[in-house]
mmCIF file of C-alpha atoms and ligand atoms in Angstrom:
data_model
loop_
_atom_site.group_PDB
_atom_site.id
_atom_site.type_symbol
_atom_site.label_atom_id
_atom_site.label_comp_id
_atom_site.label_asym_id
_atom_site.label_seq_id
_atom_site.Cartn_x
_atom_site.Cartn_y
_atom_site.Cartn_z
ATOM 1 C CA MET A 1 0.000 0.000 0.000
ATOM 2 C CA SER A 2 1.272 3.412 -0.859
ATOM 3 C CA ASP A 3 1.319 6.036 1.883
ATOM 4 C CA LEU A 4 0.716 8.630 -0.823
ATOM 5 C CA ILE A 5 -2.617 9.919 -2.018
ATOM 6 C CA SER A 6 -2.764 9.976 -5.825
ATOM 7 C CA VAL A 7 -2.460 13.382 -7.498
ATOM 8 C CA GLY A 8 -6.061 13.124 -8.724
ATOM 9 C CA GLN A 9 -7.361 12.388 -5.246
ATOM 10 C CA MET A 10 -5.278 15.169 -3.728
ATOM 11 C CA GLY A 11 -6.676 17.582 -6.331
ATOM 12 C CA TYR A 12 -10.216 16.503 -5.485
ATOM 13 C CA TYR A 13 -9.681 17.004 -1.736
ATOM 14 C CA ALA A 14 -8.166 20.459 -2.381
ATOM 15 C CA LYS A 15 -11.113 21.432 -4.605
ATOM 16 C CA TRP A 16 -13.570 20.209 -1.963
ATOM 17 C CA PHE A 17 -11.779 22.278 0.684
ATOM 18 C CA PHE A 18 -11.749 25.506 -1.352
ATOM 19 C CA LYS A 19 -15.389 25.055 -2.376
ATOM 20 C CA SER A 20 -16.329 24.672 1.308
ATOM 21 C CA LYS A 21 -14.600 28.014 1.949
ATOM 22 C CA VAL A 22 -16.994 29.726 -0.470
ATOM 23 C CA GLY A 23 -20.023 28.134 1.153
ATOM 24 C CA MET A 24 -20.416 25.045 -1.052
ATOM 25 C CA LYS A 25 -21.003 22.574 1.729
ATOM 26 C CA ARG A 26 -20.871 19.151 0.118
ATOM 27 C CA PRO A 27 -20.270 15.838 1.908
ATOM 28 C CA LEU A 28 -16.831 14.275 1.635
ATOM 29 C CA VAL A 29 -17.689 11.199 3.686
ATOM 30 C CA ASN A 30 -20.649 8.865 3.278
ATOM 31 C CA THR A 31 -21.394 6.975 6.516
ATOM 32 C CA MET A 32 -23.779 4.104 5.839
ATOM 33 C CA ILE A 33 -25.352 2.224 8.721
ATOM 34 C CA ILE A 34 -26.021 -0.934 6.721
ATOM 35 C CA ASN A 35 -27.647 -2.943 9.493
ATOM 36 C CA PHE A 36 -28.816 -2.789 13.082
ATOM 37 C CA ASN A 37 -28.228 -6.507 13.728
ATOM 38 C CA CYS A 38 -25.366 -7.358 15.994
ATOM 39 C CA ASN A 39 -24.061 -10.463 17.737
ATOM 40 C CA LEU A 40 -23.070 -8.431 20.841
ATOM 41 C CA HIS A 41 -24.880 -6.262 23.371
ATOM 42 C CA CYS A 42 -22.236 -3.783 24.456
ATOM 43 C CA LYS A 43 -22.880 -1.817 27.647
ATOM 44 C CA HIS A 44 -22.635 1.577 25.925
ATOM 45 C CA CYS A 45 -24.401 0.858 22.637
ATOM 46 C CA SER A 46 -27.518 2.934 22.126
ATOM 47 C CA ILE A 47 -28.474 0.741 19.132
ATOM 48 C CA SER A 48 -28.539 -2.581 21.004
ATOM 49 C CA GLY A 49 -30.280 -0.831 23.918
ATOM 50 C CA ASN A 50 -33.119 0.437 21.682
ATOM 51 C CA VAL A 51 -33.772 -2.376 19.241
ATOM 52 C CA ASP A 52 -37.565 -2.169 19.703
ATOM 53 C CA LYS A 53 -37.595 1.563 18.756
ATOM 54 C CA LEU A 54 -35.472 1.307 15.615
ATOM 55 C CA PRO A 55 -37.047 1.719 12.175
ATOM 56 C CA ASN A 56 -37.491 -1.403 10.051
ATOM 57 C CA PRO A 57 -36.000 -2.942 7.970
ATOM 58 C CA PHE A 58 -32.974 -3.768 10.084
ATOM 59 C CA GLN A 59 -30.704 -3.931 7.094
ATOM 60 C CA ILE A 60 -30.404 -2.259 3.724
ATOM 61 C CA ASP A 61 -30.506 -4.533 0.653
ATOM 62 C CA PHE A 62 -27.784 -4.608 -1.977
ATOM 63 C CA GLU A 63 -29.632 -2.678 -4.683
ATOM 64 C CA ASN A 64 -30.713 0.090 -2.306
ATOM 65 C CA ALA A 65 -27.213 0.266 -0.853
ATOM 66 C CA LYS A 66 -25.745 0.739 -4.339
ATOM 67 C CA ARG A 67 -28.308 3.437 -5.109
ATOM 68 C CA GLU A 68 -27.509 5.307 -1.872
ATOM 69 C CA MET A 69 -23.774 5.010 -2.511
ATOM 70 C CA ARG A 70 -24.268 6.463 -5.992
ATOM 71 C CA GLU A 71 -26.455 9.297 -4.705
ATOM 72 C CA GLN A 72 -23.934 10.457 -2.103
ATOM 73 C CA TYR A 73 -21.073 9.999 -4.573
ATOM 74 C CA THR A 74 -22.890 12.290 -6.983
ATOM 75 C CA LYS A 75 -23.274 14.846 -4.197
ATOM 76 C CA GLY A 76 -19.508 14.772 -3.687
ATOM 77 C CA ALA A 77 -18.647 12.044 -1.143
ATOM 78 C CA ARG A 78 -15.428 10.117 -1.885
ATOM 79 C CA ILE A 79 -14.826 8.357 1.448
ATOM 80 C CA LEU A 80 -17.273 5.593 2.336
ATOM 81 C CA PHE A 81 -17.621 4.084 5.793
ATOM 82 C CA PHE A 82 -19.855 1.124 6.643
ATOM 83 C CA GLU A 83 -21.223 1.036 10.171
ATOM 84 C CA GLY A 84 -23.792 -1.057 12.056
ATOM 85 C CA GLY A 85 -24.997 -3.005 13.950
ATOM 86 C CA GLU A 86 -22.159 -5.292 13.000
ATOM 87 C CA PRO A 87 -21.246 -4.713 9.321
ATOM 88 C CA THR A 88 -19.563 -8.127 8.942
ATOM 89 C CA LEU A 89 -22.965 -9.777 9.559
ATOM 90 C CA TRP A 90 -24.485 -7.964 6.564
ATOM 91 C CA LYS A 91 -25.742 -10.360 3.871
ATOM 92 C CA ASP A 92 -28.185 -10.129 0.986
ATOM 93 C CA GLY A 93 -28.493 -13.534 -0.719
ATOM 94 C CA GLU A 94 -25.004 -14.345 -1.989
ATOM 95 C CA LYS A 95 -23.750 -10.821 -1.341
ATOM 96 C CA ASP A 96 -21.778 -9.829 1.725
ATOM 97 C CA LEU A 97 -19.734 -6.877 3.000
ATOM 98 C CA ARG A 98 -16.946 -7.663 0.518
ATOM 99 C CA ASP A 99 -19.437 -7.071 -2.343
ATOM 100 C CA LEU A 100 -20.616 -3.766 -0.843
ATOM 101 C CA ILE A 101 -16.996 -2.619 -0.626
ATOM 102 C CA GLN A 102 -16.350 -3.678 -4.232
ATOM 103 C CA ALA A 103 -19.502 -1.850 -5.369
ATOM 104 C CA GLY A 104 -18.207 1.323 -3.660
ATOM 105 C CA LYS A 105 -14.850 0.954 -5.426
ATOM 106 C CA ASP A 106 -16.563 0.408 -8.787
ATOM 107 C CA LEU A 107 -18.464 3.661 -8.268
ATOM 108 C CA GLY A 108 -15.194 5.530 -7.719
ATOM 109 C CA TYR A 109 -14.987 6.081 -3.967
ATOM 110 C CA PHE A 110 -11.332 6.772 -3.108
ATOM 111 C CA VAL A 111 -11.347 5.108 0.298
ATOM 112 C CA ILE A 112 -13.657 2.557 1.872
ATOM 113 C CA GLY A 113 -13.665 1.408 5.473
ATOM 114 C CA TYR A 114 -15.806 -0.253 8.094
ATOM 115 C CA THR A 115 -16.004 -0.548 11.874
ATOM 116 C CA THR A 116 -16.232 -3.965 13.484
ATOM 117 C CA ASN A 117 -16.260 -5.696 16.839
ATOM 118 C CA GLY A 118 -13.663 -8.080 15.371
ATOM 119 C CA THR A 119 -15.514 -11.295 16.196
ATOM 120 C CA ASN A 120 -15.547 -12.201 12.482
ATOM 121 C CA PRO A 121 -12.536 -12.367 10.134
ATOM 122 C CA ILE A 122 -11.237 -9.039 8.786
ATOM 123 C CA VAL A 123 -12.675 -8.226 5.345
ATOM 124 C CA GLU A 124 -9.490 -7.782 3.351
ATOM 125 C CA ASN A 125 -10.666 -5.646 0.416
ATOM 126 C CA SER A 126 -11.452 -2.681 2.697
ATOM 127 C CA ASP A 127 -8.918 0.180 2.589
ATOM 128 C CA VAL A 128 -9.306 0.937 6.289
ATOM 129 C CA VAL A 129 -10.613 -1.201 9.145
ATOM 130 C CA SER A 130 -11.579 0.211 12.499
ATOM 131 C CA VAL A 131 -11.703 -2.418 15.253
ATOM 132 C CA SER A 132 -13.400 -1.588 18.517
ATOM 133 C CA LEU A 133 -11.119 -2.140 21.483
ATOM 134 C CA ASP A 134 -12.492 -0.953 24.797
ATOM 135 C CA GLY A 135 -9.778 -2.113 27.147
ATOM 136 C CA PRO A 136 -7.522 -4.976 28.178
ATOM 137 C CA LYS A 137 -9.138 -8.437 28.121
ATOM 138 C CA GLU A 138 -11.089 -8.299 31.375
ATOM 139 C CA ILE A 139 -12.484 -4.797 30.796
ATOM 140 C CA HIS A 140 -13.183 -5.302 27.077
ATOM 141 C CA ASP A 141 -15.092 -8.504 27.905
ATOM 142 C CA GLN A 142 -16.990 -6.784 30.718
ATOM 143 C CA ILE A 143 -18.206 -4.149 28.224
ATOM 144 C CA ARG A 144 -18.616 -6.360 25.124
ATOM 145 C CA GLY A 145 -19.184 -9.897 26.430
ATOM 146 C CA GLU A 146 -17.167 -12.928 27.453
ATOM 147 C CA GLY A 147 -14.615 -14.117 24.888
ATOM 148 C CA THR A 148 -14.855 -11.060 22.629
ATOM 149 C CA TYR A 149 -11.280 -9.898 23.330
ATOM 150 C CA GLU A 150 -9.747 -13.296 22.485
ATOM 151 C CA LYS A 151 -11.829 -13.520 19.304
ATOM 152 C CA LEU A 152 -10.689 -10.046 18.199
ATOM 153 C CA MET A 153 -7.029 -10.910 18.880
ATOM 154 C CA GLU A 154 -7.398 -14.235 17.001
ATOM 155 C CA ASN A 155 -8.828 -12.476 13.951
ATOM 156 C CA LEU A 156 -6.114 -9.804 14.073
ATOM 157 C CA ALA A 157 -3.439 -12.511 14.225
ATOM 158 C CA LYS A 158 -4.880 -14.091 11.043
ATOM 159 C CA THR A 159 -4.853 -10.946 8.892
ATOM 160 C CA THR A 160 -2.095 -9.130 7.063
ATOM 161 C CA HIS A 161 -4.296 -6.090 6.400
ATOM 162 C CA PRO A 162 -2.000 -3.039 6.510
ATOM 163 C CA ASN A 163 -4.404 -0.347 7.691
ATOM 164 C CA ILE A 164 -6.222 -1.393 10.849
ATOM 165 C CA PHE A 165 -6.726 0.994 13.727
ATOM 166 C CA ALA A 166 -8.445 0.636 17.074
ATOM 167 C CA ASN A 167 -11.408 2.671 18.250
ATOM 168 C CA MET A 168 -11.869 3.020 22.013
ATOM 169 C CA THR A 169 -15.009 4.436 23.610
ATOM 170 C CA ILE A 170 -14.223 5.696 27.081
ATOM 171 C CA MET A 171 -16.861 5.338 29.789
ATOM 172 C CA ARG A 172 -17.082 4.527 33.504
ATOM 173 C CA HIS A 173 -15.954 0.883 33.005
ATOM 174 C CA ASN A 174 -12.685 1.638 31.219
ATOM 175 C CA VAL A 175 -11.722 5.170 32.287
ATOM 176 C CA ASP A 176 -8.865 3.772 34.377
ATOM 177 C CA SER A 177 -7.623 1.516 31.565
ATOM 178 C CA VAL A 178 -6.749 4.083 28.921
ATOM 179 C CA ARG A 179 -2.968 3.856 29.379
ATOM 180 C CA GLU A 180 -3.021 0.056 29.372
ATOM 181 C CA THR A 181 -5.191 -0.042 26.240
ATOM 182 C CA VAL A 182 -2.936 2.377 24.341
ATOM 183 C CA GLU A 183 0.106 0.320 25.408
ATOM 184 C CA LEU A 184 -1.561 -2.853 24.110
ATOM 185 C CA VAL A 185 -2.116 -1.184 20.740
ATOM 186 C CA ALA A 186 1.496 0.011 20.622
ATOM 187 C CA LYS A 187 2.666 -3.591 21.145
ATOM 188 C CA ASN A 188 0.303 -5.128 18.577
ATOM 189 C CA ASP A 189 1.931 -5.037 15.131
ATOM 190 C CA ARG A 190 -1.429 -5.525 13.350
ATOM 191 C CA ILE A 191 -2.870 -2.230 14.668
ATOM 192 C CA ARG A 192 -1.491 1.107 13.476
ATOM 193 C CA GLY A 193 -2.876 3.267 16.246
ATOM 194 C CA ILE A 194 -5.879 4.113 18.365
ATOM 195 C CA MET A 195 -8.631 6.739 18.229
ATOM 196 C CA LEU A 196 -9.962 7.745 21.642
ATOM 197 C CA ASN A 197 -13.613 8.775 22.007
ATOM 198 C CA PHE A 198 -15.876 9.488 24.938
ATOM 199 C CA ILE A 199 -19.231 7.768 25.164
ATOM 200 C CA THR A 200 -22.066 9.749 23.573
ATOM 201 C CA PRO A 201 -25.067 9.335 25.882
ATOM 202 C CA PRO A 202 -27.439 7.537 26.136
ATOM 203 C CA PRO A 203 -26.727 5.714 28.319
ATOM 204 C CA SER A 204 -25.894 8.641 30.625
ATOM 205 C CA ASP A 205 -25.182 6.735 33.828
ATOM 206 C CA ILE A 206 -21.843 5.447 32.506
ATOM 207 C CA ALA A 207 -20.738 8.749 30.930
ATOM 208 C CA LEU A 208 -17.787 10.660 32.416
ATOM 209 C CA THR A 209 -17.726 13.906 34.355
ATOM 210 C CA LEU A 210 -15.786 16.844 32.933
ATOM 211 C CA GLU A 211 -13.083 16.288 35.554
ATOM 212 C CA GLU A 212 -12.664 12.671 34.488
ATOM 213 C CA LYS A 213 -12.521 13.722 30.840
ATOM 214 C CA LYS A 214 -9.831 16.300 31.655
ATOM 215 C CA ARG A 215 -7.695 13.582 33.237
ATOM 216 C CA VAL A 216 -8.070 11.368 30.160
ATOM 217 C CA VAL A 217 -7.185 14.221 27.789
ATOM 218 C CA GLU A 218 -4.102 15.129 29.859
ATOM 219 C CA LEU A 219 -3.011 11.498 29.850
ATOM 220 C CA ALA A 220 -3.565 11.193 26.083
ATOM 221 C CA LEU A 221 -1.588 14.383 25.399
ATOM 222 C CA GLN A 222 1.236 13.084 27.585
ATOM 223 C CA MET A 223 1.246 9.673 25.868
ATOM 224 C CA LYS A 224 1.286 11.321 22.442
ATOM 225 C CA LYS A 225 4.389 13.259 23.532
ATOM 226 C CA GLU A 226 5.921 9.955 24.678
ATOM 227 C CA GLY A 227 5.418 8.658 21.129
ATOM 228 C CA PHE A 228 2.408 6.344 21.628
ATOM 229 C CA PRO A 229 0.244 5.881 18.505
ATOM 230 C CA ILE A 230 -2.798 7.935 19.553
ATOM 231 C CA LEU A 231 -4.356 9.060 16.281
ATOM 232 C CA ASN A 232 -6.495 11.947 17.604
ATOM 233 C CA THR A 233 -4.827 15.243 16.807
ATOM 234 C CA THR A 234 -3.685 17.331 19.769
ATOM 235 C CA LYS A 235 -6.217 20.045 18.935
ATOM 236 C CA ALA A 236 -9.110 17.590 18.671
ATOM 237 C CA LEU A 237 -8.158 16.050 22.008
ATOM 238 C CA ARG A 238 -8.425 19.505 23.604
ATOM 239 C CA ASP A 239 -11.772 20.020 21.846
ATOM 240 C CA MET A 240 -13.054 16.831 23.514
ATOM 241 C CA LEU A 241 -13.495 19.012 26.608
ATOM 242 C CA ILE A 242 -15.947 21.441 24.967
ATOM 243 C CA GLU A 243 -19.120 20.657 26.882
ATOM 244 C CA ASP A 244 -21.662 21.551 24.194
ATOM 245 C CA PHE A 245 -20.302 20.675 20.755
ATOM 246 C CA GLY A 246 -23.700 20.932 19.014
ATOM 247 C CA GLY A 247 -23.316 24.395 17.510
ATOM 248 C CA LEU A 248 -19.731 23.760 16.435
ATOM 249 C CA CYS A 249 -20.188 20.481 14.587
ATOM 250 C CA GLN A 250 -19.639 20.599 10.809
ATOM 251 C CA ASP A 251 -21.945 17.617 10.436
ATOM 252 C CA TRP A 252 -22.495 18.189 6.699
ATOM 253 C CA VAL A 253 -18.968 16.802 6.065
ATOM 254 C CA SER A 254 -20.503 13.343 6.394
ATOM 255 C CA ALA A 255 -23.773 12.205 4.873
ATOM 256 C CA PHE A 256 -25.579 9.485 6.841
ATOM 257 C CA VAL A 257 -27.692 6.693 5.421
ATOM 258 C CA LEU A 258 -29.714 4.320 7.631
ATOM 259 C CA PRO A 259 -30.891 0.762 6.811
ATOM 260 C CA ASP A 260 -34.391 2.014 5.884
ATOM 261 C CA CYS A 261 -32.730 4.318 3.272
ATOM 262 C CA SER A 262 -33.506 7.446 5.249
ATOM 263 C CA HIS A 263 -30.665 9.865 4.748
ATOM 264 C CA TYR A 264 -29.389 12.907 6.496
ATOM 265 C CA GLY A 265 -27.271 15.814 5.279
ATOM 266 C CA GLY A 266 -25.391 15.347 8.510
ATOM 267 C CA CYS A 267 -25.715 13.458 11.755
ATOM 268 C CA PRO A 268 -29.032 11.754 12.685
ATOM 269 C CA LEU A 269 -28.451 12.980 16.268
ATOM 270 C CA LYS A 270 -28.352 16.666 15.269
ATOM 271 C CA GLY A 271 -30.216 18.924 17.692
ATOM 272 C CA THR A 272 -30.615 16.254 20.369
ATOM 273 C CA GLU A 273 -29.123 16.039 23.861
ATOM 274 C CA SER A 274 -26.733 13.377 22.477
ATOM 275 C CA CYS A 275 -25.533 15.899 19.892
ATOM 276 C CA LYS A 276 -24.602 18.412 22.613
ATOM 277 C CA LYS A 277 -22.763 15.743 24.560
ATOM 278 C CA CYS A 278 -21.211 14.064 21.527
ATOM 279 C CA GLY A 279 -18.000 12.241 22.420
ATOM 280 C CA PHE A 280 -16.813 11.270 18.929
ATOM 281 C CA ASP A 281 -13.329 12.426 18.010
ATOM 282 C CA ALA A 282 -14.099 12.327 14.263
ATOM 283 C CA VAL A 283 -16.481 15.295 14.461
ATOM 284 C CA ARG A 284 -13.725 17.387 16.110
ATOM 285 C CA GLU A 285 -11.340 16.361 13.338
ATOM 286 C CA TYR A 286 -13.955 17.292 10.670
ATOM 287 C CA ARG A 287 -14.289 20.750 12.187
ATOM 288 C CA LEU A 288 -10.537 21.248 12.268
ATOM 289 C CA ILE A 289 -10.221 20.079 8.659
ATOM 290 C CA VAL A 290 -12.896 22.558 7.547
ATOM 291 C CA LYS A 291 -11.081 25.304 9.505
ATOM 292 C CA GLY A 292 -7.916 24.440 7.548
ATOM 293 C CA SER A 293 -5.885 23.073 10.465
ATOM 294 C CA PRO A 294 -2.673 21.717 8.848
ATOM 295 C CA SER A 295 -2.190 19.072 11.555
ATOM 296 C CA ALA A 296 -5.743 17.692 11.203
ATOM 297 C CA ILE A 297 -5.554 17.722 7.382
ATOM 298 C CA THR A 298 -2.182 15.979 7.159
ATOM 299 C CA GLN A 299 -2.653 13.522 10.018
ATOM 300 C CA MET A 300 -6.206 12.496 9.103
ATOM 301 C CA SER A 301 -5.459 12.210 5.383
ATOM 302 C CA ARG A 302 -2.381 10.039 6.049
ATOM 303 C CA ARG A 303 -4.539 7.686 8.068
ATOM 304 C CA PHE A 304 -7.969 7.699 6.500
ATOM 305 C CA ALA A 305 -7.854 9.237 3.047
ATOM 306 C CA TYR A 306 -5.736 6.931 0.976
ATOM 307 C CA SER A 307 -6.532 3.726 -0.836
ATOM 308 C CA LYS A 308 -5.093 0.260 -0.492
ATOM 309 C CA LYS A 309 -3.183 -0.277 -3.735
HETATM 310 C C1 LIG B 401 -22.048 1.240 16.842
HETATM 311 S S1 LIG B 401 -20.548 0.351 16.650
HETATM 312 C C2 LIG B 401 -20.850 -0.545 15.151
HETATM 313 C C3 LIG B 401 -19.703 -1.397 14.700
HETATM 314 C C4 LIG B 401 -19.399 -2.673 15.469
HETATM 315 N N1 LIG B 401 -20.528 -3.417 15.844
HETATM 316 C C5 LIG B 401 -18.493 -2.418 16.641
HETATM 317 O O1 LIG B 401 -18.785 -2.812 17.758
HETATM 318 O O2 LIG B 401 -17.432 -1.845 16.396
HETATM 319 C C6 LIG B 401 -19.374 1.580 16.070
HETATM 320 C C7 LIG B 401 -18.529 2.204 17.162
HETATM 321 O O3 LIG B 401 -19.361 3.049 17.934
HETATM 322 C C8 LIG B 401 -19.001 2.882 19.293
HETATM 323 N N2 LIG B 401 -20.168 3.222 20.130
HETATM 324 C C9 LIG B 401 -21.273 2.499 20.411
HETATM 325 N N3 LIG B 401 -22.106 3.160 21.231
HETATM 326 C C10 LIG B 401 -21.517 4.356 21.472
HETATM 327 C C11 LIG B 401 -21.865 5.471 22.266
HETATM 328 N N4 LIG B 401 -22.997 5.506 22.962
HETATM 329 N N5 LIG B 401 -21.016 6.519 22.274
HETATM 330 C C12 LIG B 401 -19.864 6.508 21.563
HETATM 331 N N6 LIG B 401 -19.473 5.470 20.810
HETATM 332 C C13 LIG B 401 -20.284 4.410 20.772
HETATM 333 C C14 LIG B 401 -18.606 1.423 19.411
HETATM 334 O O4 LIG B 401 -17.800 1.190 20.553
HETATM 335 C C15 LIG B 401 -17.871 1.209 18.102
HETATM 336 O O5 LIG B 401 -16.494 1.485 18.234
#
């Protein structure tokens, strides 16, 4: 895999950036929640906690998925991320996640990725894979279920995929395990780095106080200085402490599509209490990119904006 973005792709990103400066707000990312089904019931997951309230169908079919991919591509999106539920469980007849990824490539998306709990084998034709890692074995299993850590490590050991990173959601259960989790990632040669996020409520009872968040951010900044592979930019880490991020979020950077084909020009949580208390690092990085922050643009593009050759 080349660490370089092709000249054509670079030109497209530059054009997108300058157009956004003159008010042409077009999505660059297409986030598709392709299913709500999951084999786990994680403590912090608002999807598994609200299955009875979710719109049907629970998964998008292949033809609709292709149509939605095309629609957002036409609007400008060039980075495609599949989310769930658990994306590796997605199936439509003979088609599986590998076929969705190939369909995205055929349409011309530059980069395609997905997030997974890692209990199924890594899907190799994805450019980027984000594996959820919420702590060392005991803590990860407490949050995600018995045996899930071992399964994730087994599947990582079997892959040679070059662009896997870990995604940690920090909540009451794992707030004291951040250093240990980052150290585990640093030692694992299959994982390139870790993105730290705070839980977005609901559920609220396991969310962190501002004081606890400050301690995590200080620790993360210190570990970055020590050379640990924390992928959040320094500025975004500081922005994790902004208590109401709602009015600051440049949510239009990513389109959202749900399994019932409803789509959003930005985040489905916009305007809600969850939006105010959003703990996702990515939305801080989007804002910094739109503001023209050189560190966010270079660091995020090196990690998420290039294709597997
Ligand atoms: C919804 S999951 C879907 C993909 C897959 N099933 C998994 O576990 O990675 C995507 C990511 O969102 C995170 N997540 C789930 N609920 C969250 C919440 N309430 N706040 C912040 N992140 C959350 C998960 O930990 C995971 O890393």
